[in-house]
PDB file of N, H, CA, C and O in Angstrom:
ATOM      1  N   GLU A   1      86.982  84.256 222.966  1.00  0.00           N
ATOM      2  CA  GLU A   1      86.938  84.342 224.469  1.00  0.00           C
ATOM      3  C   GLU A   1      85.507  84.313 224.932  1.00  0.00           C
ATOM      4  O   GLU A   1      85.207  83.762 225.991  1.00  0.00           O
ATOM      5  N   ALA A   2      84.604  84.905 224.147  1.00  0.00           N
ATOM      6  H   ALA A   2      84.847  85.352 223.287  1.00  0.00           H
ATOM      7  CA  ALA A   2      83.216  84.873 224.569  1.00  0.00           C
ATOM      8  C   ALA A   2      82.650  83.352 224.441  1.00  0.00           C
ATOM      9  O   ALA A   2      81.728  83.026 225.188  1.00  0.00           O
ATOM     10  N   ASN A   3      83.103  82.550 223.647  1.00  0.00           N
ATOM     11  H   ASN A   3      83.852  82.815 223.040  1.00  0.00           H
ATOM     12  CA  ASN A   3      82.717  81.195 223.595  1.00  0.00           C
ATOM     13  C   ASN A   3      83.219  80.497 224.825  1.00  0.00           C
ATOM     14  O   ASN A   3      82.521  79.644 225.371  1.00  0.00           O
ATOM     15  N   GLU A   4      84.503  80.856 225.319  1.00  0.00           N
ATOM     16  H   GLU A   4      85.070  81.550 224.875  1.00  0.00           H
ATOM     17  CA  GLU A   4      84.937  80.222 226.470  1.00  0.00           C
ATOM     18  C   GLU A   4      84.085  80.543 227.707  1.00  0.00           C
ATOM     19  O   GLU A   4      83.801  79.650 228.505  1.00  0.00           O
ATOM     20  N   GLY A   5      83.684  81.785 227.870  1.00  0.00           N
ATOM     21  H   GLY A   5      83.915  82.511 227.221  1.00  0.00           H
ATOM     22  CA  GLY A   5      82.879  82.107 228.968  1.00  0.00           C
ATOM     23  C   GLY A   5      81.631  81.523 228.973  1.00  0.00           C
ATOM     24  O   GLY A   5      81.149  81.166 230.048  1.00  0.00           O
ATOM     25  N   ALA A   6      80.938  81.344 227.775  1.00  0.00           N
ATOM     26  H   ALA A   6      81.330  81.634 226.901  1.00  0.00           H
ATOM     27  CA  ALA A   6      79.682  80.616 227.636  1.00  0.00           C
ATOM     28  C   ALA A   6      79.878  79.099 227.980  1.00  0.00           C
ATOM     29  O   ALA A   6      79.018  78.426 228.548  1.00  0.00           O
ATOM     30  N   ARG A   7      80.989  78.674 227.612  1.00  0.00           N
ATOM     31  H   ARG A   7      81.688  79.220 227.150  1.00  0.00           H
ATOM     32  CA  ARG A   7      81.202  77.132 227.959  1.00  0.00           C
ATOM     33  C   ARG A   7      81.285  76.996 229.444  1.00  0.00           C
ATOM     34  O   ARG A   7      80.713  76.065 230.010  1.00  0.00           O
ATOM     35  N   ASP A   8      81.979  77.896 230.097  1.00  0.00           N
ATOM     36  H   ASP A   8      82.444  78.652 229.637  1.00  0.00           H
ATOM     37  CA  ASP A   8      82.133  77.746 231.603  1.00  0.00           C
ATOM     38  C   ASP A   8      80.805  77.902 232.268  1.00  0.00           C
ATOM     39  O   ASP A   8      80.645  77.320 233.341  1.00  0.00           O
ATOM     40  N   LEU A   9      79.809  78.632 231.754  1.00  0.00           N
ATOM     41  H   LEU A   9      79.939  79.105 230.883  1.00  0.00           H
ATOM     42  CA  LEU A   9      78.534  78.802 232.415  1.00  0.00           C
ATOM     43  C   LEU A   9      77.758  77.478 232.300  1.00  0.00           C
ATOM     44  O   LEU A   9      77.033  77.105 233.222  1.00  0.00           O
ATOM     45  N   HIS A  10      77.905  76.796 231.213  1.00  0.00           N
ATOM     46  H   HIS A  10      78.494  77.099 230.464  1.00  0.00           H
ATOM     47  CA  HIS A  10      77.018  75.587 230.904  1.00  0.00           C
ATOM     48  C   HIS A  10      77.634  74.167 231.235  1.00  0.00           C
ATOM     49  O   HIS A  10      76.982  73.130 231.107  1.00  0.00           O
ATOM     50  N   HIS A  11      78.896  74.208 231.656  1.00  0.00           N
ATOM     51  H   HIS A  11      79.425  75.050 231.760  1.00  0.00           H
ATOM     52  CA  HIS A  11      79.560  72.931 231.992  1.00  0.00           C
ATOM     53  C   HIS A  11      80.256  73.043 233.264  1.00  0.00           C
ATOM     54  O   HIS A  11      80.765  74.106 233.622  1.00  0.00           O
ATOM     55  N   PRO A  12      80.294  71.956 233.970  1.00  0.00           N
ATOM     56  CA  PRO A  12      81.049  71.956 235.130  1.00  0.00           C
ATOM     57  C   PRO A  12      82.531  72.283 234.942  1.00  0.00           C
ATOM     58  O   PRO A  12      82.965  72.142 233.799  1.00  0.00           O
ATOM     59  N   PRO A  13      83.336  72.681 235.855  1.00  0.00           N
ATOM     60  CA  PRO A  13      84.694  72.973 235.581  1.00  0.00           C
ATOM     61  C   PRO A  13      85.362  71.809 234.889  1.00  0.00           C
ATOM     62  O   PRO A  13      85.144  70.643 235.218  1.00  0.00           O
ATOM     63  N   LEU A  14      86.220  72.179 233.876  1.00  0.00           N
ATOM     64  H   LEU A  14      86.398  73.126 233.609  1.00  0.00           H
ATOM     65  CA  LEU A  14      86.910  71.147 233.085  1.00  0.00           C
ATOM     66  C   LEU A  14      88.128  70.691 233.871  1.00  0.00           C
ATOM     67  O   LEU A  14      88.844  71.440 234.535  1.00  0.00           O
ATOM     68  N   HIS A  15      88.297  69.279 233.712  1.00  0.00           N
ATOM     69  H   HIS A  15      87.715  68.670 233.172  1.00  0.00           H
ATOM     70  CA  HIS A  15      89.401  68.610 234.253  1.00  0.00           C
ATOM     71  C   HIS A  15      90.621  69.267 233.725  1.00  0.00           C
ATOM     72  O   HIS A  15      90.618  69.633 232.549  1.00  0.00           O
ATOM     73  N   ASN A  16      91.835  69.486 234.595  1.00  0.00           N
ATOM     74  H   ASN A  16      91.838  69.188 235.549  1.00  0.00           H
ATOM     75  CA  ASN A  16      92.936  70.156 234.271  1.00  0.00           C
ATOM     76  C   ASN A  16      93.506  69.738 232.844  1.00  0.00           C
ATOM     77  O   ASN A  16      93.846  70.635 232.072  1.00  0.00           O
ATOM     78  N   GLU A  17      93.613  68.491 232.497  1.00  0.00           N
ATOM     79  H   GLU A  17      93.336  67.763 233.125  1.00  0.00           H
ATOM     80  CA  GLU A  17      94.122  67.988 231.262  1.00  0.00           C
ATOM     81  C   GLU A  17      93.235  68.409 230.162  1.00  0.00           C
ATOM     82  O   GLU A  17      93.768  68.838 229.139  1.00  0.00           O
ATOM     83  N   LEU A  18      91.995  68.344 230.236  1.00  0.00           N
ATOM     84  H   LEU A  18      91.562  67.996 231.068  1.00  0.00           H
ATOM     85  CA  LEU A  18      91.058  68.747 229.240  1.00  0.00           C
ATOM     86  C   LEU A  18      91.047  70.305 229.104  1.00  0.00           C
ATOM     87  O   LEU A  18      90.903  70.803 227.987  1.00  0.00           O
ATOM     88  N   ARG A  19      91.192  71.063 230.187  1.00  0.00           N
ATOM     89  H   ARG A  19      91.308  70.659 231.094  1.00  0.00           H
ATOM     90  CA  ARG A  19      91.386  72.490 230.103  1.00  0.00           C
ATOM     91  C   ARG A  19      92.545  72.881 229.257  1.00  0.00           C
ATOM     92  O   ARG A  19      92.444  73.789 228.431  1.00  0.00           O
ATOM     93  N   LEU A  20      93.757  72.145 229.465  1.00  0.00           N
ATOM     94  H   LEU A  20      93.840  71.407 230.136  1.00  0.00           H
ATOM     95  CA  LEU A  20      94.856  72.406 228.650  1.00  0.00           C
ATOM     96  C   LEU A  20      94.660  72.173 227.251  1.00  0.00           C
ATOM     97  O   LEU A  20      95.015  73.030 226.441  1.00  0.00           O
ATOM     98  N   TRP A  21      94.104  71.046 226.868  1.00  0.00           N
ATOM     99  H   TRP A  21      93.815  70.351 227.526  1.00  0.00           H
ATOM    100  CA  TRP A  21      93.948  70.751 225.437  1.00  0.00           C
ATOM    101  C   TRP A  21      92.780  71.600 224.876  1.00  0.00           C
ATOM    102  O   TRP A  21      92.811  71.914 223.686  1.00  0.00           O
ATOM    103  N   ASP A  22      91.847  71.954 225.591  1.00  0.00           N
ATOM    104  H   ASP A  22      91.822  71.699 226.558  1.00  0.00           H
ATOM    105  CA  ASP A  22      90.809  72.826 225.097  1.00  0.00           C
ATOM    106  C   ASP A  22      91.403  74.236 224.845  1.00  0.00           C
ATOM    107  O   ASP A  22      90.997  74.897 223.889  1.00  0.00           O
ATOM    108  N   GLY A  23      92.326  74.694 225.657  1.00  0.00           N
ATOM    109  H   GLY A  23      92.656  74.157 226.434  1.00  0.00           H
ATOM    110  CA  GLY A  23      92.920  75.952 225.492  1.00  0.00           C
ATOM    111  C   GLY A  23      93.803  75.969 224.165  1.00  0.00           C
ATOM    112  O   GLY A  23      93.832  76.933 223.400  1.00  0.00           O
ATOM    113  N   ARG A  24      94.437  74.923 224.001  1.00  0.00           N
ATOM    114  H   ARG A  24      94.413  74.139 224.622  1.00  0.00           H
ATOM    115  CA  ARG A  24      95.244  74.730 222.841  1.00  0.00           C
ATOM    116  C   ARG A  24      94.456  74.684 221.490  1.00  0.00           C
ATOM    117  O   ARG A  24      94.908  75.236 220.487  1.00  0.00           O
ATOM    118  N   VAL A  25      93.244  73.999 221.489  1.00  0.00           N
ATOM    119  H   VAL A  25      92.877  73.550 222.303  1.00  0.00           H
ATOM    120  CA  VAL A  25      92.345  74.046 220.395  1.00  0.00           C
ATOM    121  C   VAL A  25      91.818  75.414 220.073  1.00  0.00           C
ATOM    122  O   VAL A  25      91.763  75.824 218.913  1.00  0.00           O
ATOM    123  N   GLN A  26      91.413  76.149 221.161  1.00  0.00           N
ATOM    124  H   GLN A  26      91.457  75.816 222.103  1.00  0.00           H
ATOM    125  CA  GLN A  26      90.811  77.451 221.026  1.00  0.00           C
ATOM    126  C   GLN A  26      91.963  78.390 220.362  1.00  0.00           C
ATOM    127  O   GLN A  26      91.675  79.197 219.478  1.00  0.00           O
ATOM    128  N   GLU A  27      93.162  78.242 220.803  1.00  0.00           N
ATOM    129  H   GLU A  27      93.397  77.587 221.521  1.00  0.00           H
ATOM    130  CA  GLU A  27      94.362  79.072 220.355  1.00  0.00           C
ATOM    131  C   GLU A  27      94.448  78.808 218.922  1.00  0.00           C
ATOM    132  O   GLU A  27      94.504  79.762 218.147  1.00  0.00           O
ATOM    133  N   ARG A  28      94.466  77.498 218.454  1.00  0.00           N
ATOM    134  H   ARG A  28      94.421  76.722 219.083  1.00  0.00           H
ATOM    135  CA  ARG A  28      94.648  77.238 217.058  1.00  0.00           C
ATOM    136  C   ARG A  28      93.423  77.603 216.147  1.00  0.00           C
ATOM    137  O   ARG A  28      93.550  77.844 214.946  1.00  0.00           O
ATOM    138  N   LEU A  29      92.236  77.624 216.813  1.00  0.00           N
ATOM    139  H   LEU A  29      92.133  77.429 217.788  1.00  0.00           H
ATOM    140  CA  LEU A  29      91.017  77.948 216.044  1.00  0.00           C
ATOM    141  C   LEU A  29      91.183  79.632 215.807  1.00  0.00           C
ATOM    142  O   LEU A  29      90.846  80.196 214.766  1.00  0.00           O
ATOM    143  N   GLY A  30      91.676  80.197 216.796  1.00  0.00           N
ATOM    144  H   GLY A  30      91.950  79.738 217.641  1.00  0.00           H
ATOM    145  CA  GLY A  30      91.849  81.707 216.610  1.00  0.00           C
ATOM    146  C   GLY A  30      92.885  82.056 215.429  1.00  0.00           C
ATOM    147  O   GLY A  30      92.728  82.933 214.580  1.00  0.00           O
ATOM    148  N   ARG A  31      93.964  81.194 215.557  1.00  0.00           N
ATOM    149  H   ARG A  31      94.092  80.482 216.247  1.00  0.00           H
ATOM    150  CA  ARG A  31      94.950  81.523 214.485  1.00  0.00           C
ATOM    151  C   ARG A  31      94.430  81.109 213.042  1.00  0.00           C
ATOM    152  O   ARG A  31      94.800  81.697 212.025  1.00  0.00           O
ATOM    153  N   LEU A  32      93.633  80.160 213.044  1.00  0.00           N
ATOM    154  H   LEU A  32      93.332  79.683 213.869  1.00  0.00           H
ATOM    155  CA  LEU A  32      93.031  79.777 211.750  1.00  0.00           C
ATOM    156  C   LEU A  32      91.953  80.816 211.337  1.00  0.00           C
ATOM    157  O   LEU A  32      91.799  81.052 210.139  1.00  0.00           O
ATOM    158  N   ASP A  33      91.233  81.422 212.234  1.00  0.00           N
ATOM    159  H   ASP A  33      91.358  81.230 213.207  1.00  0.00           H
ATOM    160  CA  ASP A  33      90.381  82.446 211.768  1.00  0.00           C
ATOM    161  C   ASP A  33      91.081  83.701 211.328  1.00  0.00           C
ATOM    162  O   ASP A  33      90.639  84.379 210.400  1.00  0.00           O
ATOM    163  N   ALA A  34      92.191  84.019 212.002  1.00  0.00           N
ATOM    164  H   ALA A  34      92.550  83.469 212.755  1.00  0.00           H
ATOM    165  CA  ALA A  34      93.054  85.181 211.446  1.00  0.00           C
ATOM    166  C   ALA A  34      93.514  84.882 210.165  1.00  0.00           C
ATOM    167  O   ALA A  34      93.438  85.724 209.270  1.00  0.00           O
ATOM    168  N   ALA A  35      94.023  83.679 209.966  1.00  0.00           N
ATOM    169  H   ALA A  35      94.084  82.995 210.693  1.00  0.00           H
ATOM    170  CA  ALA A  35      94.678  83.261 208.653  1.00  0.00           C
ATOM    171  C   ALA A  35      93.654  83.396 207.514  1.00  0.00           C
ATOM    172  O   ALA A  35      93.922  83.935 206.441  1.00  0.00           O
ATOM    173  N   GLN A  36      92.454  82.861 207.831  1.00  0.00           N
ATOM    174  H   GLN A  36      92.236  82.423 208.703  1.00  0.00           H
ATOM    175  CA  GLN A  36      91.285  82.965 206.850  1.00  0.00           C
ATOM    176  C   GLN A  36      90.997  84.330 206.578  1.00  0.00           C
ATOM    177  O   GLN A  36      90.828  84.644 205.399  1.00  0.00           O
ATOM    178  N   GLU A  37      90.908  85.225 207.493  1.00  0.00           N
ATOM    179  H   GLU A  37      91.045  84.970 208.451  1.00  0.00           H
ATOM    180  CA  GLU A  37      90.502  86.654 207.252  1.00  0.00           C
ATOM    181  C   GLU A  37      91.564  87.387 206.364  1.00  0.00           C
ATOM    182  O   GLU A  37      91.277  88.179 205.466  1.00  0.00           O
ATOM    183  N   ALA A  38      92.872  87.004 206.748  1.00  0.00           N
ATOM    184  H   ALA A  38      93.105  86.361 207.478  1.00  0.00           H
ATOM    185  CA  ALA A  38      93.927  87.654 205.911  1.00  0.00           C
ATOM    186  C   ALA A  38      93.941  87.154 204.493  1.00  0.00           C
ATOM    187  O   ALA A  38      94.143  87.930 203.558  1.00  0.00           O
ATOM    188  N   TYR A  39      93.715  85.788 204.308  1.00  0.00           N
ATOM    189  H   TYR A  39      93.551  85.158 205.067  1.00  0.00           H
ATOM    190  CA  TYR A  39      93.571  85.312 203.026  1.00  0.00           C
ATOM    191  C   TYR A  39      92.534  85.894 202.210  1.00  0.00           C
ATOM    192  O   TYR A  39      92.784  86.317 201.081  1.00  0.00           O
ATOM    193  N   GLU A  40      91.345  85.940 202.739  1.00  0.00           N
ATOM    194  H   GLU A  40      91.141  85.597 203.656  1.00  0.00           H
ATOM    195  CA  GLU A  40      90.153  86.581 202.069  1.00  0.00           C
ATOM    196  C   GLU A  40      90.499  88.076 201.660  1.00  0.00           C
ATOM    197  O   GLU A  40      90.166  88.432 200.529  1.00  0.00           O
ATOM    198  N   ARG A  41      91.097  88.910 202.436  1.00  0.00           N
ATOM    199  H   ARG A  41      91.368  88.620 203.354  1.00  0.00           H
ATOM    200  CA  ARG A  41      91.509  90.254 202.180  1.00  0.00           C
ATOM    201  C   ARG A  41      92.471  90.244 201.000  1.00  0.00           C
ATOM    202  O   ARG A  41      92.333  91.053 200.083  1.00  0.00           O
ATOM    203  N   VAL A  42      93.444  89.336 201.013  1.00  0.00           N
ATOM    204  H   VAL A  42      93.556  88.679 201.759  1.00  0.00           H
ATOM    205  CA  VAL A  42      94.458  89.308 199.882  1.00  0.00           C
ATOM    206  C   VAL A  42      93.853  88.767 198.566  1.00  0.00           C
ATOM    207  O   VAL A  42      94.188  89.175 197.454  1.00  0.00           O
ATOM    208  N   LEU A  43      92.898  87.778 198.808  1.00  0.00           N
ATOM    209  H   LEU A  43      92.626  87.448 199.711  1.00  0.00           H
ATOM    210  CA  LEU A  43      92.307  87.180 197.633  1.00  0.00           C
ATOM    211  C   LEU A  43      91.404  88.239 196.971  1.00  0.00           C
ATOM    212  O   LEU A  43      91.411  88.345 195.745  1.00  0.00           O
ATOM    213  N   GLU A  44      90.626  89.028 197.740  1.00  0.00           N
ATOM    214  H   GLU A  44      90.621  88.942 198.736  1.00  0.00           H
ATOM    215  CA  GLU A  44      89.726  90.063 197.134  1.00  0.00           C
ATOM    216  C   GLU A  44      90.590  91.192 196.478  1.00  0.00           C
ATOM    217  O   GLU A  44      90.313  91.741 195.411  1.00  0.00           O
ATOM    218  N   ALA A  45      91.641  91.453 197.241  1.00  0.00           N
ATOM    219  H   ALA A  45      91.866  91.007 198.108  1.00  0.00           H
ATOM    220  CA  ALA A  45      92.426  92.623 196.503  1.00  0.00           C
ATOM    221  C   ALA A  45      93.125  92.182 195.333  1.00  0.00           C
ATOM    222  O   ALA A  45      93.287  92.973 194.404  1.00  0.00           O
ATOM    223  N   ALA A  46      93.638  90.795 195.261  1.00  0.00           N
ATOM    224  H   ALA A  46      93.506  90.152 196.015  1.00  0.00           H
ATOM    225  CA  ALA A  46      94.266  90.345 194.089  1.00  0.00           C
ATOM    226  C   ALA A  46      93.433  90.148 192.901  1.00  0.00           C
ATOM    227  O   ALA A  46      93.872  90.332 191.766  1.00  0.00           O
ATOM    228  N   LEU A  47      92.120  89.740 193.174  1.00  0.00           N
ATOM    229  H   LEU A  47      91.763  89.590 194.096  1.00  0.00           H
ATOM    230  CA  LEU A  47      91.226  89.535 192.073  1.00  0.00           C
ATOM    231  C   LEU A  47      90.682  90.899 191.601  1.00  0.00           C
ATOM    232  O   LEU A  47      90.226  90.988 190.461  1.00  0.00           O
ATOM    233  N   GLU A  48      90.708  91.945 192.408  1.00  0.00           N
ATOM    234  H   GLU A  48      91.078  91.873 193.334  1.00  0.00           H
ATOM    235  CA  GLU A  48      90.174  93.168 191.948  1.00  0.00           C
ATOM    236  C   GLU A  48      91.193  93.737 190.804  1.00  0.00           C
ATOM    237  O   GLU A  48      90.765  94.414 189.869  1.00  0.00           O
ATOM    238  N   ILE A  49      92.443  93.440 190.936  1.00  0.00           N
ATOM    239  H   ILE A  49      92.791  92.890 191.695  1.00  0.00           H
ATOM    240  CA  ILE A  49      93.348  93.925 189.960  1.00  0.00           C
ATOM    241  C   ILE A  49      93.961  92.764 189.056  1.00  0.00           C
ATOM    242  O   ILE A  49      95.092  92.857 188.581  1.00  0.00           O
ATOM    243  N   ASP A  50      93.185  91.736 188.867  1.00  0.00           N
ATOM    244  H   ASP A  50      92.266  91.660 189.253  1.00  0.00           H
ATOM    245  CA  ASP A  50      93.476  90.672 188.009  1.00  0.00           C
ATOM    246  C   ASP A  50      94.842  89.875 188.242  1.00  0.00           C
ATOM    247  O   ASP A  50      95.446  89.351 187.305  1.00  0.00           O
ATOM    248  N   GLN A  51      95.257  89.830 189.500  1.00  0.00           N
ATOM    249  H   GLN A  51      94.767  90.256 190.261  1.00  0.00           H
ATOM    250  CA  GLN A  51      96.455  89.244 189.850  1.00  0.00           C
ATOM    251  C   GLN A  51      96.277  87.859 190.280  1.00  0.00           C
ATOM    252  O   GLN A  51      96.393  87.554 191.467  1.00  0.00           O
ATOM    253  N   PHE A  52      95.982  86.953 189.316  1.00  0.00           N
ATOM    254  H   PHE A  52      95.887  87.200 188.352  1.00  0.00           H
ATOM    255  CA  PHE A  52      95.575  85.643 189.684  1.00  0.00           C
ATOM    256  C   PHE A  52      96.741  84.770 190.232  1.00  0.00           C
ATOM    257  O   PHE A  52      96.497  83.808 190.960  1.00  0.00           O
ATOM    258  N   GLU A  53      98.011  85.110 189.877  1.00  0.00           N
ATOM    259  H   GLU A  53      98.210  85.891 189.285  1.00  0.00           H
ATOM    260  CA  GLU A  53      99.173  84.443 190.386  1.00  0.00           C
ATOM    261  C   GLU A  53      99.360  84.880 191.979  1.00  0.00           C
ATOM    262  O   GLU A  53      99.746  84.068 192.820  1.00  0.00           O
ATOM    263  N   LEU A  54      99.065  86.155 192.264  1.00  0.00           N
ATOM    264  H   LEU A  54      98.752  86.815 191.581  1.00  0.00           H
ATOM    265  CA  LEU A  54      99.059  86.519 193.654  1.00  0.00           C
ATOM    266  C   LEU A  54      97.936  85.767 194.477  1.00  0.00           C
ATOM    267  O   LEU A  54      98.122  85.258 195.582  1.00  0.00           O
ATOM    268  N   ALA A  55      96.785  85.771 193.802  1.00  0.00           N
ATOM    269  H   ALA A  55      96.634  86.184 192.904  1.00  0.00           H
ATOM    270  CA  ALA A  55      95.675  84.974 194.548  1.00  0.00           C
ATOM    271  C   ALA A  55      96.015  83.616 194.775  1.00  0.00           C
ATOM    272  O   ALA A  55      95.740  83.081 195.849  1.00  0.00           O
ATOM    273  N   SER A  56      96.716  82.880 193.655  1.00  0.00           N
ATOM    274  H   SER A  56      96.939  83.315 192.783  1.00  0.00           H
ATOM    275  CA  SER A  56      97.011  81.521 193.881  1.00  0.00           C
ATOM    276  C   SER A  56      98.095  81.359 195.040  1.00  0.00           C
ATOM    277  O   SER A  56      98.026  80.424 195.837  1.00  0.00           O
ATOM    278  N   ARG A  57      99.041  82.269 195.084  1.00  0.00           N
ATOM    279  H   ARG A  57      99.097  83.029 194.437  1.00  0.00           H
ATOM    280  CA  ARG A  57      99.960  82.152 196.159  1.00  0.00           C
ATOM    281  C   ARG A  57      99.397  82.425 197.567  1.00  0.00           C
ATOM    282  O   ARG A  57      99.847  81.878 198.573  1.00  0.00           O
ATOM    283  N   ALA A  58      98.392  83.300 197.569  1.00  0.00           N
ATOM    284  H   ALA A  58      98.027  83.744 196.751  1.00  0.00           H
ATOM    285  CA  ALA A  58      97.685  83.420 198.869  1.00  0.00           C
ATOM    286  C   ALA A  58      96.995  82.079 199.341  1.00  0.00           C
ATOM    287  O   ALA A  58      97.053  81.678 200.504  1.00  0.00           O
ATOM    288  N   ALA A  59      96.385  81.477 198.390  1.00  0.00           N
ATOM    289  H   ALA A  59      96.339  81.802 197.446  1.00  0.00           H
ATOM    290  CA  ALA A  59      95.718  80.181 198.594  1.00  0.00           C
ATOM    291  C   ALA A  59      96.734  79.170 199.029  1.00  0.00           C
ATOM    292  O   ALA A  59      96.525  78.444 200.001  1.00  0.00           O
ATOM    293  N   GLU A  60      97.854  79.114 198.306  1.00  0.00           N
ATOM    294  H   GLU A  60      98.024  79.704 197.517  1.00  0.00           H
ATOM    295  CA  GLU A  60      98.985  78.106 198.700  1.00  0.00           C
ATOM    296  C   GLU A  60      99.471  78.455 200.146  1.00  0.00           C
ATOM    297  O   GLU A  60      99.703  77.530 200.924  1.00  0.00           O
ATOM    298  N   GLN A  61      99.620  79.652 200.502  1.00  0.00           N
ATOM    299  H   GLN A  61      99.432  80.403 199.870  1.00  0.00           H
ATOM    300  CA  GLN A  61     100.039  80.030 201.886  1.00  0.00           C
ATOM    301  C   GLN A  61      99.056  79.582 202.916  1.00  0.00           C
ATOM    302  O   GLN A  61      99.406  79.088 203.988  1.00  0.00           O
ATOM    303  N   LEU A  62      97.816  79.770 202.559  1.00  0.00           N
ATOM    304  H   LEU A  62      97.532  80.171 201.688  1.00  0.00           H
ATOM    305  CA  LEU A  62      96.866  79.326 203.617  1.00  0.00           C
ATOM    306  C   LEU A  62      96.869  77.872 203.851  1.00  0.00           C
ATOM    307  O   LEU A  62      96.779  77.388 204.979  1.00  0.00           O
ATOM    308  N   VAL A  63      96.986  77.111 202.656  1.00  0.00           N
ATOM    309  H   VAL A  63      97.059  77.505 201.739  1.00  0.00           H
ATOM    310  CA  VAL A  63      97.060  75.753 202.922  1.00  0.00           C
ATOM    311  C   VAL A  63      98.219  75.338 203.807  1.00  0.00           C
ATOM    312  O   VAL A  63      98.080  74.469 204.668  1.00  0.00           O
ATOM    313  N   LEU A  64      99.375  75.972 203.586  1.00  0.00           N
ATOM    314  H   LEU A  64      99.488  76.678 202.887  1.00  0.00           H
ATOM    315  CA  LEU A  64     100.532  75.783 204.457  1.00  0.00           C
ATOM    316  C   LEU A  64     100.325  76.078 205.891  1.00  0.00           C
ATOM    317  O   LEU A  64     100.649  75.326 206.809  1.00  0.00           O
ATOM    318  N   ILE A  65      99.762  77.230 206.009  1.00  0.00           N
ATOM    319  H   ILE A  65      99.498  77.842 205.263  1.00  0.00           H
ATOM    320  CA  ILE A  65      99.413  77.755 207.513  1.00  0.00           C
ATOM    321  C   ILE A  65      98.493  76.612 208.051  1.00  0.00           C
ATOM    322  O   ILE A  65      98.871  76.038 209.073  1.00  0.00           O
ATOM    323  N   ILE A  66      97.378  76.244 207.490  1.00  0.00           N
ATOM    324  H   ILE A  66      97.071  76.711 206.660  1.00  0.00           H
ATOM    325  CA  ILE A  66      96.498  75.268 208.028  1.00  0.00           C
ATOM    326  C   ILE A  66      97.288  73.938 208.356  1.00  0.00           C
ATOM    327  O   ILE A  66      96.989  73.274 209.348  1.00  0.00           O
ATOM    328  N   GLY A  67      98.260  73.582 207.533  1.00  0.00           N
ATOM    329  H   GLY A  67      98.503  74.122 206.727  1.00  0.00           H
ATOM    330  CA  GLY A  67      99.045  72.304 207.859  1.00  0.00           C
ATOM    331  C   GLY A  67      99.895  72.569 209.128  1.00  0.00           C
ATOM    332  O   GLY A  67     100.057  71.666 209.949  1.00  0.00           O
ATOM    333  N   ASP A  68     100.429  73.770 209.292  1.00  0.00           N
ATOM    334  H   ASP A  68     100.298  74.504 208.625  1.00  0.00           H
ATOM    335  CA  ASP A  68     101.196  74.012 210.423  1.00  0.00           C
ATOM    336  C   ASP A  68     100.325  74.240 211.772  1.00  0.00           C
ATOM    337  O   ASP A  68     100.860  74.143 212.877  1.00  0.00           O
ATOM    338  N   ILE A  69      99.225  74.488 211.647  1.00  0.00           N
ATOM    339  H   ILE A  69      98.791  74.567 210.750  1.00  0.00           H
ATOM    340  CA  ILE A  69      98.378  74.664 212.794  1.00  0.00           C
ATOM    341  C   ILE A  69      97.910  73.311 213.449  1.00  0.00           C
ATOM    342  O   ILE A  69      97.180  73.326 214.439  1.00  0.00           O
TER     343      ILE A  69
END
């Protein structure tokens, strides 16, 4: 949201269609950030206890999430 505010200060108002698509891009980037953070937490925890299968599954799930985004 901070980036959105900064964008509004430096650019003229976005055309309605562009505003719609930009909103969708920002939403998906937010979901990607959340997925990456969750993946990193699971990966770190799994590697701490030598659970390489769990770490592998976490990586696999992130790939699927990215594909869905």
